[in-house]
XYZ file of C-alpha atoms in Angstrom:
287
model
C 0.000 0.000 0.000
C 2.996 2.364 0.090
C 2.573 2.860 3.824
C 5.531 2.996 6.251
C 4.884 2.284 9.927
C 7.005 2.411 13.067
C 5.706 0.071 15.773
C 6.335 0.297 19.477
C 6.956 -3.025 21.201
C 5.521 -3.519 24.705
C 7.561 -6.348 26.254
C 5.358 -6.694 29.343
C 2.410 -8.029 27.340
C 4.123 -8.758 23.995
C 1.942 -6.399 21.970
C 2.679 -3.809 19.291
C 1.168 -0.371 18.916
C 1.564 2.104 16.070
C 4.091 4.742 17.057
C 4.358 6.660 13.782
C 2.900 6.198 10.306
C 3.442 7.732 6.874
C 0.450 6.474 4.904
C 1.346 7.798 1.454
C 5.100 7.355 1.418
C 5.044 5.712 -2.031
C 2.563 6.373 -4.818
C 2.210 6.500 -8.596
C 1.313 9.711 -10.393
C 0.932 10.792 -13.979
C -0.660 9.395 -17.143
C -2.184 5.948 -16.797
C -2.626 6.191 -13.049
C -5.446 7.926 -11.220
C -4.595 11.226 -9.576
C -3.135 9.153 -6.784
C -2.551 5.399 -6.526
C -0.409 3.714 -3.928
C 2.849 2.039 -4.933
C 4.471 -0.783 -2.961
C 7.246 0.196 -0.576
C 9.929 -2.372 -1.460
C 12.756 -1.572 0.953
C 13.462 0.107 4.271
C 16.640 0.712 6.267
C 16.992 2.268 9.723
C 19.871 4.157 11.274
C 18.327 5.584 14.426
C 16.614 8.046 14.229
C 16.729 8.098 10.418
C 14.624 5.806 8.245
C 15.028 5.541 4.466
C 12.416 3.878 2.243
C 12.399 3.042 -1.482
C 9.567 1.869 -3.682
C 8.131 0.695 -6.961
C 7.531 4.365 -7.770
C 11.294 5.020 -7.965
C 11.009 7.412 -5.004
C 13.420 7.707 -2.046
C 12.133 9.046 1.300
C 14.186 10.094 4.302
C 12.113 10.054 7.499
C 12.965 10.674 11.116
C 11.190 8.668 13.783
C 10.258 11.879 15.616
C 9.043 13.877 12.556
C 5.528 13.797 11.117
C 6.684 14.851 7.646
C 9.430 13.446 5.429
C 12.778 15.167 6.025
C 13.727 14.725 2.352
C 12.106 13.126 -0.697
C 13.825 12.433 -4.014
C 10.788 12.112 -6.262
C 12.162 10.788 -9.522
C 15.231 9.085 -8.146
C 14.811 6.179 -10.553
C 12.690 5.453 -13.612
C 12.666 1.756 -12.661
C 11.636 -0.017 -9.466
C 13.976 0.418 -6.492
C 14.178 -2.940 -4.721
C 16.442 -2.368 -1.710
C 18.461 0.256 0.137
C 21.300 0.354 2.681
C 23.281 3.085 4.448
C 26.912 3.451 3.362
C 27.668 6.133 5.955
C 25.404 8.602 7.691
C 24.491 10.973 4.828
C 24.993 8.386 2.047
C 22.775 5.523 0.944
C 23.025 2.904 -1.782
C 20.031 1.593 -3.772
C 19.619 -1.333 -6.195
C 17.041 -1.390 -8.972
C 15.226 -3.598 -11.475
C 17.714 -2.951 -14.294
C 20.798 -4.122 -12.403
C 22.183 -0.784 -11.241
C 23.643 0.280 -7.897
C 23.315 3.993 -7.188
C 24.902 6.005 -4.386
C 22.976 9.019 -3.078
C 24.354 11.759 -0.841
C 21.662 13.564 1.170
C 23.997 16.557 1.552
C 23.601 17.240 -2.170
C 20.520 18.973 -3.544
C 18.842 17.625 -6.662
C 17.689 14.215 -7.849
C 20.946 12.825 -9.238
C 22.968 9.985 -7.714
C 26.611 10.714 -6.916
C 27.721 7.386 -8.424
C 26.254 4.594 -10.592
C 27.631 1.052 -10.774
C 26.363 -1.850 -12.872
C 27.391 -5.043 -14.607
C 28.064 -3.901 -18.158
C 25.558 -5.212 -20.644
C 23.553 -6.947 -17.946
C 20.139 -5.707 -16.973
C 19.497 -8.443 -14.422
C 17.228 -7.058 -11.674
C 18.926 -6.722 -8.288
C 16.710 -7.549 -5.312
C 18.931 -7.126 -2.255
C 21.986 -5.303 -0.951
C 23.989 -5.206 2.285
C 27.047 -3.228 3.347
C 30.041 -4.780 5.105
C 29.744 -3.673 8.764
C 33.402 -2.592 9.119
C 34.461 -1.719 5.574
C 31.867 0.676 4.258
C 33.131 0.477 0.678
C 32.420 -3.268 0.466
C 28.876 -4.158 -0.634
C 27.147 -7.440 -1.479
C 24.181 -7.703 -3.857
C 21.927 -10.474 -5.134
C 19.309 -10.613 -7.827
C 17.146 -12.448 -10.288
C 19.893 -14.767 -11.565
C 20.771 -15.970 -8.040
C 24.371 -14.689 -8.339
C 26.168 -13.140 -5.369
C 28.174 -10.049 -6.366
C 30.765 -8.329 -4.170
C 31.500 -4.680 -4.988
C 34.134 -2.175 -3.909
C 32.432 1.183 -4.453
C 35.784 3.009 -4.351
C 36.950 1.412 -7.585
C 35.460 1.282 -11.024
C 31.882 0.441 -11.753
C 32.162 -3.350 -11.873
C 31.858 -5.968 -9.120
C 35.105 -7.313 -7.669
C 33.809 -10.868 -7.726
C 30.812 -12.786 -9.031
C 29.887 -15.967 -7.206
C 27.562 -18.543 -8.677
C 24.949 -19.117 -6.030
C 21.243 -19.941 -6.040
C 19.159 -21.496 -8.801
C 16.514 -18.758 -8.631
C 16.086 -15.198 -7.354
C 18.153 -14.213 -4.328
C 15.805 -12.294 -2.043
C 18.115 -11.272 0.812
C 21.819 -10.987 1.583
C 23.280 -10.167 5.012
C 26.796 -9.869 6.382
C 27.035 -11.079 9.961
C 27.182 -7.799 11.956
C 30.082 -8.854 14.194
C 31.702 -11.637 12.093
C 31.614 -10.130 8.592
C 33.654 -12.964 7.054
C 30.334 -14.785 7.312
C 27.490 -13.918 4.972
C 23.960 -15.295 4.577
C 21.689 -15.496 1.545
C 18.213 -16.851 0.851
C 16.373 -17.594 -2.349
C 13.176 -18.307 -4.233
C 14.572 -21.831 -4.725
C 13.912 -22.547 -1.030
C 17.538 -22.487 0.088
C 19.220 -20.597 2.936
C 23.018 -20.483 2.757
C 25.829 -19.610 5.147
C 28.957 -18.428 3.262
C 32.238 -18.623 5.211
C 35.134 -16.637 3.725
C 37.245 -16.514 6.888
C 40.892 -16.927 5.965
C 42.135 -18.325 9.265
C 41.255 -21.913 8.338
C 44.320 -23.620 6.834
C 43.628 -25.380 3.524
C 39.925 -24.754 3.951
C 37.940 -27.302 1.997
C 35.603 -25.732 -0.492
C 33.064 -28.506 -0.413
C 29.459 -27.547 -0.516
C 27.660 -29.922 1.834
C 24.100 -30.728 0.998
C 22.570 -34.132 1.366
C 25.885 -35.890 1.024
C 26.680 -34.339 -2.337
C 29.714 -32.117 -2.635
C 31.120 -29.940 -5.355
C 34.143 -27.660 -5.552
C 33.372 -23.989 -5.399
C 35.526 -21.253 -6.867
C 34.880 -17.577 -7.336
C 35.851 -15.651 -10.436
C 37.548 -12.402 -9.697
C 37.173 -9.768 -12.383
C 39.341 -6.924 -11.173
C 42.933 -6.437 -10.148
C 43.423 -5.301 -6.560
C 47.234 -5.375 -6.521
C 47.491 -1.659 -5.883
C 45.500 -1.796 -2.651
C 47.370 -2.527 0.559
C 46.801 -6.233 1.148
C 46.401 -6.091 4.917
C 43.279 -3.929 4.751
C 41.532 -5.970 2.092
C 38.438 -7.716 3.294
C 38.430 -11.453 2.746
C 35.568 -10.794 0.318
C 37.865 -8.715 -1.929
C 40.608 -11.327 -2.145
C 41.487 -12.015 -5.770
C 43.893 -14.943 -5.533
C 41.812 -17.800 -6.967
C 43.734 -20.304 -4.822
C 42.494 -18.465 -1.743
C 39.084 -17.689 -3.152
C 37.577 -20.843 -1.788
C 34.486 -20.203 0.209
C 32.738 -22.770 2.317
C 28.975 -22.868 1.936
C 26.633 -24.587 4.348
C 22.949 -25.100 3.710
C 21.006 -24.108 6.844
C 17.613 -25.581 5.978
C 17.371 -29.385 6.105
C 15.281 -29.749 2.964
C 14.136 -27.537 0.133
C 11.052 -25.623 1.152
C 9.013 -22.951 -0.539
C 10.740 -19.628 -1.237
C 12.783 -18.182 1.637
C 11.861 -14.512 1.351
C 13.722 -12.763 4.128
C 16.344 -13.321 6.822
C 18.046 -11.474 9.638
C 21.024 -12.374 11.777
C 22.285 -11.241 15.189
C 24.904 -12.941 17.353
C 24.589 -16.729 17.067
C 20.963 -16.557 15.850
C 19.540 -16.432 12.367
C 15.846 -16.074 11.604
C 14.149 -16.454 8.226
C 10.616 -16.413 6.833
C 9.225 -18.499 3.979
C 6.280 -18.705 1.591
C 4.939 -21.495 3.812
C 4.290 -18.757 6.414
C 6.880 -20.511 8.574
C 9.600 -18.801 10.591
C 12.805 -20.792 11.137
C 15.351 -19.912 13.812
C 18.914 -21.243 13.712
C 20.518 -20.792 17.133
C 24.035 -22.165 16.581
C 25.536 -20.628 13.459
C 29.122 -21.196 14.528
C 28.901 -24.574 16.184
């Protein structure tokens, strides 16, 4: 419906009440739509007290939890659907859209133009999700319609640093672990939920993908040269030595289910929601 709501949680009786609501945050206007018709809000990110939302209408809103009106709206930010948004640093956000582009926006700048655009050349594969590395703000992971996991360094060029073959259908969510960012989690329309381990402290780490007894070697393809960047500060996700680019993947759901639409991770716990209206909680990610 294009509505954005902040709920207040009451722990004593486990209820929610509406704390703040922006009912017409996203809407279509112009020829072919009535004077006003709601547009789905497709992504939200919070950085207390700021809240940023994106939608099918290509609009970006900046709200504050304590303000009734939007602090800033970029009306025609994108001519295509914006699918997800994340903060890079306080005044900067990054969006992904339905034609495979990443765009960086700086709220300090006036106007409706992004400060930077990145995309896979020639590809117009819709991107559905994005997450920023918690410690290295230039490192970003995205996933999209082709199920591929892409790792980007927004400081360099406009191409991803590595492309990793992942799910068999749309990737709906990607998350770095907030305190162990060598670990990353993805979920997909194909019913899978994966834990990616790129930590480099495991000697001769096997790159076997364990699922139902079947195993296959897994190798990433790096498509940019990082030699000029000081090696010690490179995230394990930006490593470009194919011999070291082995990443261990563990499937966290016992059997294929319906689409896994969303996930979140904190400490040793991971929670995900599926098309079966089921919520799964994994309590021992690092056992």
